Amino acid sequence: MIARIYNKARSELQKIRQATSISRAIYQDYKKFKKLGITPDRSVFAMRQLFVLTNSRSNEIFSRLVRKPQYQHKSYPGVFQDLSKEGIADFLKAMHSKGFYIFKQTLSDQFVEDMVRFASTTPARVLEQRDDGEIVYSKEKKIIDFQNPVSPRYQFENDDILSSPEVQALIFDESILNLSQLYLNTAPYFDVLAMWWSLPFGGVGKSEAAQMYHFDLDKMKFIKFFFYLSDVDSQSGPHCYVTHTHHGVPADICKDGRQEDEEIERAVGKERMVEICGKKGTIIAVDTRGLHKGKELTKGYRLLFQTMFSDSLFGANYPDFDLQKIAQPGREVISKYPEAFKKFKIKRPD
Ligand SMILES: O=C(O)CCC(=O)C(=O)O
Ligand SMILES: [Fe+2]
């Protein structure tokens, strides 16, 4: 009995020591980042390590460090411009408690149709098995063929999707920026852009296609917006989320990497594992520091567009966006929020 208590105390103490030294290294790197704008690789890894060691608490603490005053505009035009005070309160409550929110507002049929047309005619990268067995994105881009899919996921290149006016409208939607700052409690940064098709593929590439439970930790704190551009039911790849896990998880599943459904179910129970189904046009906000995945498809297809705002650009060094592709309305928004959209830059030729 005494030996057990002693061992537990010793292991807790070890964890605290480890967490302290990792925090110190991250803080040093943060100071370098403030000068150079680049996060040293060791910190990208260390943040994940610390997140697991402290069962998610580290990020809340660090995110206080990077907090800046929020924008104070009178209005924030866009998809959510009519959201009432109560609507915003609902959104914040759900985000803080459950970790995700399904909006009543949706994208119009016409808007979705235009995006689908674009995605059906634009080549994308596919997951392929290399000679050494590893599954990676192809160099060559392919247009989706629903009859003969060659991959569970067709991922578009940022440079390709940026030229779509609909994509630009969603990136520079000020109402989305406003909800992001309210949730993140700081003036946010536009950080990530993604769009991909998902298809049934017999389980091959499930992990690489983000179809196994995992947490994201690209930055300290961030919010992702998912836009369903096809009808999504239980068989056609709903986004799945384990409620409350953005605030920590039971010890058994407090680890990095992909995890099996059964492991999660054993630890939290099935009721907390939510499948988010919805018609095309559905918009969802998610704190993907919580456990989540896209469900493997058994039928149909799913087209998803995604954006992400972060509290700071400290963390994974994702590529900048090509400012030259942005049309006038987007440029006006950039000039209103230059810091938030600082990743839009004139690209130097390679
Ligand atoms: O496909 C999905 O629903 C989940 C994708 C995912 O893991 C992510 O965007 O972080
Ligand atoms: Fe993810």
XYZ file of C-alpha atoms and ligand atoms in Angstrom:
361
model
C 0.000 0.000 0.000
C 2.676 2.465 1.087
C 4.866 1.368 -1.819
C 1.994 2.100 -4.222
C 1.423 5.585 -2.847
C 5.157 6.241 -2.947
C 5.458 5.113 -6.580
C 2.487 7.204 -7.611
C 3.869 10.286 -5.894
C 7.258 9.694 -7.495
C 5.773 9.384 -10.964
C 3.686 12.551 -10.442
C 6.786 14.388 -9.333
C 8.671 13.166 -12.384
C 5.870 14.422 -14.598
C 5.972 17.851 -12.952
C 9.757 18.045 -13.421
C 9.454 17.008 -17.058
C 6.600 19.462 -17.674
C 8.607 22.281 -16.095
C 11.654 21.700 -18.263
C 9.554 21.347 -21.445
C 7.680 24.567 -20.584
C 10.977 26.369 -20.162
C 12.154 25.249 -23.613
C 8.844 26.255 -25.196
C 9.025 29.661 -23.578
C 12.561 30.205 -24.906
C 11.348 29.229 -28.380
C 8.366 31.541 -28.065
C 10.742 34.441 -27.474
C 12.672 33.438 -30.623
C 9.397 33.200 -32.516
C 8.493 36.762 -31.502
C 11.676 37.960 -33.192
C 11.831 35.698 -36.241
C 8.238 34.574 -36.821
C 9.290 30.913 -37.050
C 8.692 28.211 -34.462
C 11.647 25.872 -33.900
C 10.629 22.266 -34.688
C 11.450 21.031 -31.198
C 8.667 23.212 -29.806
C 6.057 21.890 -32.226
C 6.749 18.431 -30.813
C 7.228 19.656 -27.243
C 3.797 21.317 -27.244
C 2.144 17.970 -27.959
C 4.249 16.288 -25.293
C 3.321 18.905 -22.732
C -0.346 18.765 -23.728
C -0.390 15.048 -22.909
C 1.684 15.440 -19.735
C -0.649 18.090 -18.342
C -3.805 16.524 -19.821
C -4.504 19.660 -21.909
C -3.959 22.289 -19.194
C -0.672 23.588 -20.653
C -2.360 25.148 -23.636
C -4.822 27.139 -21.603
C -1.925 28.560 -19.615
C 0.222 29.380 -22.653
C -2.696 30.865 -24.533
C -3.072 33.465 -21.786
C 0.460 34.553 -22.567
C -0.310 35.395 -26.191
C -3.632 37.147 -25.600
C -4.184 40.479 -27.443
C -7.100 42.947 -27.437
C -9.934 41.883 -29.719
C -11.137 43.874 -32.735
C -13.938 46.267 -31.834
C -15.801 46.859 -35.083
C -19.478 47.831 -35.086
C -20.452 45.052 -37.426
C -18.998 41.850 -38.775
C -20.614 41.100 -42.146
C -20.902 37.524 -43.353
C -22.740 34.243 -42.886
C -23.301 34.884 -39.167
C -23.944 38.634 -39.302
C -27.497 38.163 -37.995
C -26.523 36.025 -35.052
C -28.246 37.569 -32.003
C -26.580 38.092 -28.628
C -28.320 34.918 -27.443
C -27.115 33.061 -30.559
C -23.537 34.072 -29.821
C -23.953 33.074 -26.176
C -25.262 29.658 -27.285
C -22.293 29.194 -29.578
C -19.793 30.105 -26.857
C -21.493 27.943 -24.264
C -21.474 24.891 -26.533
C -17.881 25.465 -27.593
C -16.678 25.810 -24.022
C -18.688 22.898 -22.650
C -19.051 20.314 -25.431
C -16.292 21.465 -27.798
C -18.362 21.898 -30.962
C -21.383 23.779 -32.292
C -23.744 23.208 -35.216
C -25.023 26.519 -36.595
C -28.610 27.182 -37.652
C -27.225 29.312 -40.487
C -26.238 27.356 -43.586
C -24.600 28.047 -46.947
C -27.074 28.610 -49.793
C -27.678 25.845 -52.358
C -26.234 28.028 -55.097
C -23.049 28.683 -53.128
C -22.607 24.969 -52.397
C -23.306 24.056 -56.007
C -20.571 26.428 -57.203
C -18.072 24.935 -54.773
C -18.998 21.380 -55.801
C -18.547 22.256 -59.467
C -15.140 23.670 -58.685
C -14.125 20.587 -56.660
C -15.377 18.189 -59.341
C -13.216 19.761 -62.027
C -10.040 20.657 -60.098
C -7.277 18.036 -59.661
C -6.302 17.100 -56.115
C -3.591 15.087 -54.390
C -4.435 11.486 -53.504
C -3.148 9.170 -50.774
C -0.858 6.533 -52.268
C 1.261 3.715 -50.930
C 4.977 4.291 -51.519
C 7.417 1.436 -52.204
C 8.422 1.381 -48.527
C 4.762 0.863 -47.563
C 4.161 4.349 -46.211
C 0.945 6.088 -47.321
C 1.571 9.667 -48.471
C 0.029 12.317 -50.718
C 0.864 11.961 -54.411
C 2.903 14.546 -56.324
C 0.633 14.147 -59.296
C -2.864 15.609 -58.969
C -6.003 13.806 -60.108
C -9.579 14.824 -60.780
C -11.997 12.779 -58.713
C -13.587 9.776 -60.419
C -16.493 8.656 -58.238
C -16.780 5.307 -60.073
C -13.113 4.401 -59.695
C -11.659 6.176 -56.673
C -7.932 5.621 -56.133
C -7.767 7.002 -52.590
C -9.982 7.524 -49.500
C -9.166 11.243 -49.660
C -8.600 13.771 -52.477
C -6.935 16.795 -50.954
C -6.852 20.109 -52.822
C -3.802 22.358 -52.892
C -4.192 25.760 -51.261
C -2.957 27.488 -54.400
C -5.709 25.829 -56.415
C -8.626 26.482 -54.093
C -7.581 30.048 -53.316
C -8.678 31.178 -56.741
C -12.308 30.173 -56.065
C -14.481 33.231 -55.275
C -16.555 31.130 -52.851
C -13.425 30.062 -50.999
C -12.331 33.703 -50.761
C -15.766 34.700 -49.491
C -15.494 32.198 -46.630
C -11.881 33.056 -45.760
C -12.635 36.768 -45.547
C -16.014 36.377 -43.850
C -15.765 38.852 -40.979
C -18.546 37.214 -38.976
C -16.429 34.041 -38.797
C -13.411 36.059 -37.705
C -15.537 37.651 -34.998
C -16.807 34.322 -33.631
C -13.224 33.078 -33.629
C -11.971 36.008 -31.574
C -14.848 35.617 -29.133
C -14.036 31.953 -28.589
C -10.260 32.348 -28.531
C -10.493 35.417 -26.329
C -7.941 37.281 -28.420
C -7.586 38.912 -31.841
C -7.183 35.808 -34.031
C -5.007 34.793 -36.997
C -6.309 33.157 -40.136
C -4.133 30.068 -40.237
C -5.352 27.042 -42.186
C -7.345 26.358 -45.291
C -8.351 22.881 -46.483
C -10.762 21.172 -48.806
C -11.061 17.514 -49.623
C -13.269 14.711 -50.875
C -13.648 11.554 -48.761
C -14.702 8.226 -50.235
C -15.157 4.619 -49.104
C -11.856 2.790 -49.546
C -12.047 -0.434 -47.529
C -10.133 0.918 -44.528
C -6.886 1.589 -46.455
C -5.327 4.902 -45.426
C -7.742 5.380 -42.508
C -5.094 6.848 -40.251
C -3.612 9.160 -42.902
C -7.106 10.316 -43.891
C -7.775 11.378 -40.249
C -10.405 8.643 -39.878
C -9.132 7.450 -36.500
C -9.581 9.371 -33.252
C -6.834 11.895 -32.531
C -6.336 15.415 -31.250
C -4.877 18.303 -33.255
C -2.335 20.572 -31.676
C -1.172 22.824 -34.437
C -1.233 25.905 -32.250
C -1.937 26.740 -28.605
C -5.596 27.368 -29.130
C -7.573 27.394 -32.349
C -11.019 26.903 -33.817
C -11.916 25.063 -36.992
C -14.977 25.711 -39.145
C -16.256 22.745 -41.130
C -18.516 23.380 -44.142
C -20.319 20.303 -45.449
C -20.621 20.605 -49.220
C -22.457 17.291 -49.622
C -25.195 15.619 -47.564
C -23.546 13.772 -44.691
C -25.235 10.855 -42.914
C -23.856 8.118 -40.696
C -22.506 6.206 -43.714
C -21.047 9.066 -45.702
C -18.342 10.154 -43.283
C -19.722 12.404 -40.525
C -17.258 14.340 -38.435
C -17.139 12.608 -35.033
C -16.306 14.331 -31.757
C -15.908 13.131 -28.192
C -17.600 15.795 -26.090
C -15.651 17.692 -23.402
C -12.306 16.159 -24.422
C -10.868 19.590 -25.265
C -10.645 20.002 -21.493
C -8.865 16.718 -20.832
C -9.380 12.968 -21.112
C -9.309 9.949 -18.772
C -5.770 8.657 -18.067
C -6.158 5.527 -20.261
C -6.555 7.571 -23.428
C -4.329 10.486 -22.476
C -1.697 9.839 -25.153
C -0.590 11.060 -28.536
C -1.298 9.333 -31.847
C -4.274 7.651 -33.477
C -6.639 5.662 -31.248
C -9.235 2.953 -31.912
C -12.952 3.642 -31.322
C -13.126 0.793 -28.793
C -10.418 2.343 -26.626
C -12.265 5.644 -26.526
C -15.606 3.985 -25.861
C -14.178 2.021 -22.958
C -12.825 5.227 -21.422
C -15.714 7.673 -21.903
C -18.794 5.669 -22.962
C -20.651 5.751 -26.264
C -22.926 8.685 -25.334
C -20.044 11.130 -25.557
C -18.994 9.996 -29.037
C -21.106 12.173 -31.306
C -21.547 11.740 -35.068
C -22.300 15.123 -36.630
C -24.567 14.501 -39.617
C -26.061 17.291 -41.716
C -27.299 18.365 -45.110
C -25.010 20.084 -47.572
C -24.498 23.676 -46.479
C -24.210 22.734 -42.791
C -21.603 24.711 -40.834
C -19.942 23.391 -37.693
C -17.378 24.973 -35.376
C -15.032 22.566 -33.598
C -12.224 22.800 -31.052
C -10.196 19.920 -32.453
C -7.844 19.832 -29.488
C -10.596 17.474 -28.335
C -10.687 13.905 -29.693
C -12.207 13.729 -33.161
C -12.074 11.973 -36.516
C -13.879 11.735 -39.816
C -15.856 8.475 -39.821
C -14.732 6.005 -42.447
C -17.253 6.015 -45.300
C -19.210 2.943 -46.279
C -21.323 4.702 -48.914
C -21.417 7.855 -51.037
C -18.858 10.633 -50.645
C -18.213 13.715 -48.571
C -16.916 17.084 -49.737
C -15.671 19.323 -46.952
C -14.231 22.812 -46.824
C -12.413 23.949 -43.704
C -10.837 27.075 -42.250
C -9.011 27.588 -38.991
C -8.250 30.629 -36.843
C -5.551 30.480 -34.136
C -4.700 32.580 -31.104
C -1.083 32.902 -32.236
C 1.019 31.658 -35.121
C 3.411 30.029 -32.663
C 3.313 26.300 -33.390
C 3.270 24.256 -36.603
C 4.802 26.336 -39.417
C 2.192 26.075 -42.133
C 2.744 27.736 -45.509
C 1.692 31.295 -46.224
C -1.059 32.096 -48.723
C -0.602 33.743 -52.088
C -1.872 37.317 -51.836
C -1.794 37.736 -55.604
C -4.721 35.335 -55.915
C -6.957 37.492 -53.734
C -9.575 39.705 -55.381
C -10.610 43.200 -54.270
C -13.263 42.292 -51.649
C -10.771 40.023 -49.856
C -8.048 42.661 -50.060
C -10.334 45.165 -48.377
C -10.863 42.779 -45.496
C -7.104 42.222 -45.255
C -6.524 45.956 -44.981
C -9.099 46.128 -42.190
C -7.434 43.283 -40.242
C -3.807 43.234 -41.443
C -2.490 41.318 -38.444
C -5.201 38.618 -38.622
C -4.471 37.973 -42.298
C -0.705 38.427 -42.168
C -0.182 34.978 -43.724
C -1.371 36.400 -47.057
C 1.860 37.466 -48.710
C 3.252 38.166 -52.136
C 4.858 34.850 -53.053
C 8.465 34.959 -54.170
C 9.146 32.819 -57.238
C 10.690 29.429 -56.235
O -12.579 14.495 -41.650
C -12.928 14.893 -40.550
O -14.105 15.036 -40.214
C -11.855 15.174 -39.518
C -10.676 15.825 -40.096
C -9.683 16.220 -39.064
O -9.187 15.449 -38.299
C -9.304 17.626 -38.973
O -9.700 18.425 -39.805
O -8.580 17.976 -38.027
Fe -7.814 16.403 -36.873
